[in-house]
Amino acid sequence: MSTTLYTKINPDILNQLSAAVGAENVFTDQSSLADYSHDETEDLRYYPEVVVKPADTAAVSALLKLCNEKHVPVTPRGGGTGLSGAALPVFGGVLLSMERFKSIISIDTENLQATVEPGVITEEFINAVGEKGLLYPVDPSSKGSCFIGGNVAHGSGGPRVVKYGTIREYILNLEVVLPTGEVIWTGANTLKYASGYNLTQLMIGSEGTLGVVTKIVTKLIPKSEFSVLMLGSFPENETACAAVSAIFRAGIIPSALEFMERKGVEWVVQYNDIKFDLKDGINAFLMIEFDGNDMDTIFKDCEKVNAVLEEFGCTDVLFADTAQQKEELWKMRRTMAESVKSNSVYKEEDTVVPRAALPKLINGIKEIGSRYGFESVCYGHAGDGNLHINIIKAGMSDEDWKDKLKDGIAELFQLTADLGGTISGEHGIGLVQKEFMPIKYSEIHLNLMRSIKLVFDPNSILNPGKIF
Amino acid sequence: MSTTLYTKINPDILNQLSAAVGAENVFTDQSSLADYSHDETEDLRYYPEVVVKPADTAAVSALLKLCNEKHVPVTPRGGGTGLSGAALPVFGGVLLSMERFKSIISIDTENLQATVEPGVITEEFINAVGEKGLLYPVDPSSKGSCFIGGNVAHGSGGPRVVKYGTIREYILNLEVVLPTGEVIWTGANTLKYASGYNLTQLMIGSEGTLGVVTKIVTKLIPKSEFSVLMLGSFPENETACAAVSAIFRAGIIPSALEFMERKGVEWVVQYNDIKFDLKDGINAFLMIEFDGNDMDTIFKDCEKVNAVLEEFGCTDVLFADTAQQKEELWKMRRTMAESVKSNSVYKEEDTVVPRAALPKLINGIKEIGSRYGFESVCYGHAGDGNLHINIIKAGMSDEDWKDKLKDGIAELFQLTADLGGTISGEHGIGLVQKEFMPIKYSEIHLNLMRSIKLVFDPNSILNPGKIF
C-alpha cells in the first residue's frame, strides 16, 4: 500500500469532517497530534493529521463514509496500551479515538450478559459486573487503562484464560461500523451461534482493520466466592516451565498460572516500589491461583499442586491469604512490563506454544540471545503456553539493536512455529510483527487475509499498514 | 447460482477423477448415489452424479483442483446426520464423503491436545480421550454416528456447552484444503491466537462452503471424577423455562441443563422402548447435571438448585445415582429427535435466545402453532437458551404443510430475532434455513458472507446453494 493512494487532510476535508462528527470533536492542535502519535509499543511515533473523538455510532458512520469517499486513512484507537503498534497512524490521516464511548449500557443480571461501549476501561467493567456478583474474566495486565474495545480488537487474554477461556468465549455480539459507513450487528445475543459465517469471531483479533466496533455484548458468569494464590520458587527456569503442563496432567485447572523470571521480579522491586524477599538461588516463579465456592475443594487442589511443584524442584511455596497479599503479588506480575521498560529500551514479543513445549521455548530463547548478544526477561501466562519475551537492549550497540536483532527475533519466531506455536497469543501483529508473519503463514494464507480485508474495506482506508 | 454454470460429470471427467483420487474411491452405481442422496434433514433427496471417498489430504486436494478447473460442484459430507441439509448435493456433481478419514492421529497427554481426522465418530473420539482421563466435551445427541468434521462444519454443540463452552473453544487448528486445491493450516496448536484474522474460527460453522477440513487439532481438559444427574418435573413449560436462568443467577453452573416437553418424553417411551413413569399433571422436565472432583461440592450445588426448582413450582426431583440410571435418562434426551420422527413427518428448527427469554419463546411457539394449526414438541439445551422446536405435521393437510407452514416458521424466527436470538444455535443454516436468513441479517451482512465465500471459492464449486 503506497501512501500516494491516500488523500492528505486539507481545509475542505477538515470542514466536512467537522460537519460529519461535530467541530467540537475534531482536533488538529500539535499537542493532540503528539498525544495520539504513540501507544505503548517501544518508542515508535507516527503523527496523525487530525484526531477525531466522536461519541456515537452515527458519527463514526459519517466519519468513515466520508473518509472512504475521500480515500483518507483512519486509524482507530482504544486505550493506547497496545504493544504491537496497531493504533499507530502510520499513514497519517485521521486518528479515531474511541475514548468517548464510555458507557456501560446495561448489565443484564437475568441473562448474565452486558452491553458496553468500546471505550469502557476493562477494569471498570470488571468492577461494575463484580458488584453484581458476576465475573467478566478477561483481564489483561493493562486492565487499569486499556479499553474493552481494544481487547476485542486484539483478542486480548490475561491470566484467567487458562480456566475461563479466551475473550472469544465472552464476546457474543458486536455493533460494527464498516469502513464504508454501514452499520451491522455481527451476530446475536446468544451463547451459541450457527447461522452463517461468524463475523463476530472474525472481528475479534482483526485489530481494527475490518470495522470499528461501537457496541459490545458480553457473556458474564457467576463470580466465585473464594480464591487462593500460591507462589512457587524454583532454582531453574526450565523446571518451573516443565511443572506447568504437569499441573494440568494431574487433573487440575487453576484459575491462573503465571511464570516469572527472577530478573523481572528484581526490576519490579527496583522500579515499582514493591517489597519482596528475593532469595539467593531462586531464578523462576510460578504464580498459581485457584478460585471456587468451596474452600475445601480449593485446598485439595492446592495440595495436589504442591506435590507437583515439589516433584519439579520447587524449593518454597508462599500462600497469599489476605486480599492485600494477593493484590501485591498480582501487582508484581502486572507491573512487570513497565518495570522492564523503566530499566532499558526493550522489545516485547508475545510467543505462544503448546504448554509442554515451554521448557524448549525458554531454553531456546536464552540460546538465541547468547548468539545475538541480547539479554531477555520472560514472564507470562504459562498455563496457556503464552510467554512474553522482553528483549533488553542493555549493552547492545545501537547498530546491532537496529539491524542485527531482527534476525534474532526471526529465529525466535521460527522456534515458536517449529514448536507448534505462533507469533502472538494476545498482543496482536499490528505494525511491528507483520514482517515476521511469513515465518508462520504461507503466501496463500496471507492472501486469504488480504482478500478478506478488501471485502470489508475495498479502499483500504481503515487502519492500513497493519497485520500483513 | 444457476445450475447451468456447472459442468455435468462426463466420462472424461470421470476418468480424470479416478486418476486424481484412485478409481477404487469413485462410485457411480445407483445404490451409492441413493445412499448419499439424503442426510437426516426431513425427507429431502438430491442425487449426486458421483460419490468419491478419498482417504488422504493429497487426494482431496487433487479432487478439488480438478473440480475447480472443470466447474464441477463438490458437496462435502460427514456422518450424514445433519438437520439443515448442508450435505445434500443440490446441484448434483461430486459427493465428497469423508468417511475414510477415520484416524485418531495422536492424543497428546503432555499438552492435552489431540489430532484427529474429520471422519472420526465423535463418540469414539470422546471415549478414546476418556480412557486417558481426558474430556472432549462437545457431544451432540448424534454423537454415536456424527463425525467430528461435521461438528466443526456446523459449530455443533451438545449439552455440555453450558459449562465447558462451545466447540469454538476446543478447535485449535485445522488442516484445510481450499476449493482451489491448496492446503493450509488455519492457525496454530495453541490455546490463544492473536496472529491475524482467525481463519480457524471462520471455518468453524461455515458448513463446508469455504474449504474441506482434513485434520483437526483439539484442546482437551481433565475429566471430572464424579457426576450427578437430576430430573425436575414441572406442571408447566413456562415455569420450567423460567427456572433455567434462575439457576445461573443463584451462582451455579451445571455441566448440562436440558429442557424436555412431556410429549417428547411420551414418544421416547412409545418408540424407543425406554421405561419412564410419566405422572399425570407433569408437562415439562429439566435435566440437570453436575460434575466435579468433589462430591460434597456437587451435593451443595444440587441443594441450591433444588431450592431454585421448588421456587419455580417443580413438583418432583429424581436423582440418577447409578451409571445405568444416568445413561437411561441421557438416552431419553438423546433419542428424542428420532422418536418424534417415528411419530410423524416433522420439521426441526434450532432456535437460540438469551436464556431468560425462554419462557417468552416457548409461549410464542405455542401461540404461533395454534394460529397456523401445527403441533410442536420442544426440547434442547435450555442452559444455553437453545431450544429445538419439532413441528409435527400430524393432522395438517399436505397443502398447508407445503405452503402455509413456511409463514409460521418465518414468524417463529422473527420472534427469535426479536428476543435477541438467532435462527440456529448448533444445527446450521444449510439448505432448509437459508430462506429465513433475511429475517435476521441485512443484505449488507449477507453480502459480506457471500464475498467471503468468493475469496475462498472464486468459482463457487464447494457446497453451492447453502447458507445464503
Coordinates of C-alpha atoms in Angstrom, one line a residue, chain B residues 184-374:
Chain B
I184 CA -3.3 -24.6 4.6
W185 CA -3.2 -25.0 8.4
T186 CA -5.6 -22.3 9.6
G187 CA -3.9 -21.4 12.9
A188 CA -1.5 -22.9 15.5
N189 CA -1.7 -25.7 18.1
T190 CA -2.1 -23.1 20.8
L191 CA -4.7 -22.1 23.4
K192 CA -4.5 -18.5 22.4
Y193 CA -4.2 -16.9 19.0
A194 CA -3.8 -13.2 18.0
S195 CA -1.9 -13.5 14.7
G196 CA -4.1 -12.0 12.1
Y197 CA -7.6 -13.0 11.0
N198 CA -8.7 -16.2 12.8
L199 CA -9.3 -18.5 9.9
T200 CA -9.9 -21.4 12.3
Q201 CA -12.9 -19.6 13.7
L202 CA -14.1 -18.6 10.3
M203 CA -14.0 -22.3 9.2
I204 CA -16.0 -23.4 12.2
G205 CA -19.7 -23.2 11.3
S206 CA -19.0 -22.5 7.6
E207 CA -20.8 -25.7 6.7
G208 CA -18.2 -27.0 4.2
T209 CA -18.5 -23.9 1.9
L210 CA -15.1 -22.4 2.4
G211 CA -12.8 -25.5 2.4
V212 CA -12.6 -29.2 3.3
V213 CA -11.2 -29.9 6.7
T214 CA -8.7 -32.8 6.6
K215 CA -7.1 -32.7 10.1
I216 CA -8.4 -31.2 13.3
V217 CA -6.3 -30.3 16.4
T218 CA -8.5 -30.2 19.5
K219 CA -8.0 -29.0 23.1
L220 CA -8.7 -31.5 25.8
I221 CA -9.3 -30.9 29.5
P222 CA -9.0 -33.2 32.6
K223 CA -12.1 -35.3 33.0
S224 CA -14.1 -34.9 36.3
E225 CA -14.3 -37.9 38.6
F226 CA -17.9 -37.6 39.6
S227 CA -21.2 -36.5 38.2
V228 CA -24.8 -36.3 39.4
L229 CA -27.9 -36.1 37.2
M230 CA -31.2 -34.7 38.4
L231 CA -34.5 -34.6 36.7
G232 CA -37.0 -32.0 37.8
S233 CA -40.7 -32.3 36.9
F234 CA -42.9 -29.3 36.3
P235 CA -46.7 -28.8 35.7
E236 CA -45.9 -26.1 33.1
N237 CA -43.5 -25.4 30.3
E238 CA -43.3 -21.7 31.2
T239 CA -42.2 -22.2 34.8
A240 CA -39.7 -24.9 33.9
C241 CA -38.2 -22.5 31.3
A242 CA -38.2 -19.6 33.9
A243 CA -36.2 -21.8 36.4
V244 CA -33.4 -22.0 33.9
S245 CA -32.0 -18.5 34.2
A246 CA -32.7 -18.5 37.9
I247 CA -30.3 -21.4 38.4
F248 CA -27.4 -19.3 36.9
R249 CA -28.5 -16.3 38.9
A250 CA -28.1 -18.4 42.0
G251 CA -24.4 -18.6 41.1
I252 CA -24.4 -22.2 39.8
I253 CA -23.1 -23.5 36.5
P254 CA -24.3 -27.1 35.9
S255 CA -22.4 -29.3 33.4
A256 CA -25.7 -29.7 31.5
L257 CA -29.2 -28.2 31.7
E258 CA -31.7 -29.7 29.3
F259 CA -35.4 -28.9 28.8
M260 CA -37.9 -31.5 27.6
E261 CA -41.6 -31.2 26.9
R262 CA -43.9 -34.0 28.1
K263 CA -44.9 -35.1 24.5
G264 CA -41.2 -35.7 23.7
V265 CA -40.9 -38.0 26.7
E266 CA -44.1 -39.8 25.8
W267 CA -42.9 -40.5 22.3
V268 CA -39.5 -41.7 23.5
V269 CA -41.3 -44.1 25.8
Q270 CA -43.5 -45.2 22.9
Y271 CA -41.0 -45.5 20.1
N272 CA -37.7 -46.2 21.8
D273 CA -38.6 -48.8 24.4
I274 CA -37.5 -46.6 27.3
K275 CA -39.2 -47.1 30.6
F276 CA -40.3 -44.0 32.4
D277 CA -43.1 -43.4 34.9
L278 CA -44.8 -40.4 33.4
K279 CA -47.0 -38.8 36.0
D280 CA -50.3 -37.0 35.4
G281 CA -50.1 -33.2 35.5
I282 CA -46.4 -33.1 34.6
N283 CA -45.8 -31.3 31.4
A284 CA -42.2 -30.3 31.3
F285 CA -38.8 -31.5 32.6
L286 CA -35.4 -30.1 33.4
M287 CA -32.5 -32.5 33.3
I288 CA -29.6 -31.0 35.2
E289 CA -26.1 -32.5 35.5
F290 CA -23.2 -31.5 37.8
D291 CA -19.7 -32.8 37.5
G292 CA -16.6 -32.2 39.5
N293 CA -13.9 -33.9 41.6
D294 CA -15.5 -33.4 44.9
M295 CA -18.9 -34.9 45.8
D296 CA -19.5 -32.6 48.7
T297 CA -19.3 -29.6 46.4
I298 CA -21.6 -31.3 43.9
F299 CA -24.1 -32.0 46.6
K300 CA -24.0 -28.4 47.8
D301 CA -24.8 -27.3 44.2
C302 CA -27.6 -29.8 44.0
E303 CA -29.2 -28.5 47.1
K304 CA -29.0 -24.9 45.9
V305 CA -30.6 -25.9 42.6
N306 CA -33.2 -27.9 44.4
A307 CA -34.3 -24.8 46.2
V308 CA -34.5 -22.9 42.9
L309 CA -36.6 -25.6 41.3
E310 CA -39.0 -25.6 44.2
E311 CA -39.4 -21.9 43.9
F312 CA -40.5 -22.4 40.3
G313 CA -43.1 -25.0 41.1
C314 CA -41.1 -28.1 40.5
T315 CA -43.1 -31.0 42.0
D316 CA -40.7 -33.8 41.9
V317 CA -36.9 -34.3 41.7
L318 CA -35.4 -37.6 40.7
F319 CA -31.7 -38.2 41.3
A320 CA -30.0 -40.7 39.0
D321 CA -27.3 -42.3 41.1
T322 CA -26.0 -45.2 39.2
A323 CA -24.3 -45.1 35.8
Q324 CA -27.2 -47.1 34.4
Q325 CA -29.8 -44.6 35.6
K326 CA -27.8 -41.7 34.2
E327 CA -27.4 -43.5 30.8
E328 CA -31.2 -44.1 30.6
L329 CA -32.0 -40.5 31.3
W330 CA -29.5 -39.3 28.8
K331 CA -30.8 -41.9 26.3
M332 CA -34.3 -40.4 26.7
R333 CA -33.0 -37.0 25.8
R334 CA -30.7 -38.1 23.0
T335 CA -33.3 -40.3 21.2
M336 CA -36.0 -37.6 21.3
A337 CA -35.4 -36.4 17.7
E338 CA -35.7 -39.9 16.2
S339 CA -38.8 -40.7 18.4
V340 CA -40.5 -37.6 17.1
K341 CA -39.5 -38.7 13.5
S342 CA -41.0 -42.1 14.2
N343 CA -44.3 -40.5 15.2
S344 CA -44.9 -38.1 12.3
V345 CA -43.4 -36.2 9.4
Y346 CA -41.9 -33.2 11.1
K347 CA -39.6 -30.2 10.7
E348 CA -36.9 -29.3 13.2
E349 CA -36.0 -25.7 14.0
D350 CA -33.0 -24.8 16.1
T351 CA -33.8 -21.5 17.8
V352 CA -31.5 -19.8 20.3
V353 CA -32.2 -16.8 22.5
P354 CA -30.8 -15.2 25.6
R355 CA -31.8 -17.8 28.3
A356 CA -34.1 -15.6 30.3
A357 CA -36.2 -15.2 27.1
L358 CA -37.0 -19.0 27.1
P359 CA -40.5 -18.6 28.7
K360 CA -41.4 -16.0 26.0
L361 CA -40.0 -18.2 23.3
I362 CA -41.9 -21.3 24.3
N363 CA -45.2 -19.4 24.8
G364 CA -44.7 -17.7 21.5
I365 CA -44.1 -21.1 19.7
K366 CA -47.4 -22.5 21.0
E367 CA -49.3 -19.3 20.1
I368 CA -47.9 -19.3 16.6
G369 CA -48.7 -23.0 16.3
S370 CA -52.3 -22.5 17.3
R371 CA -52.7 -19.9 14.7
Y372 CA -51.1 -22.0 11.9
G373 CA -52.6 -25.2 13.1
F374 CA -49.4 -27.1 13.9

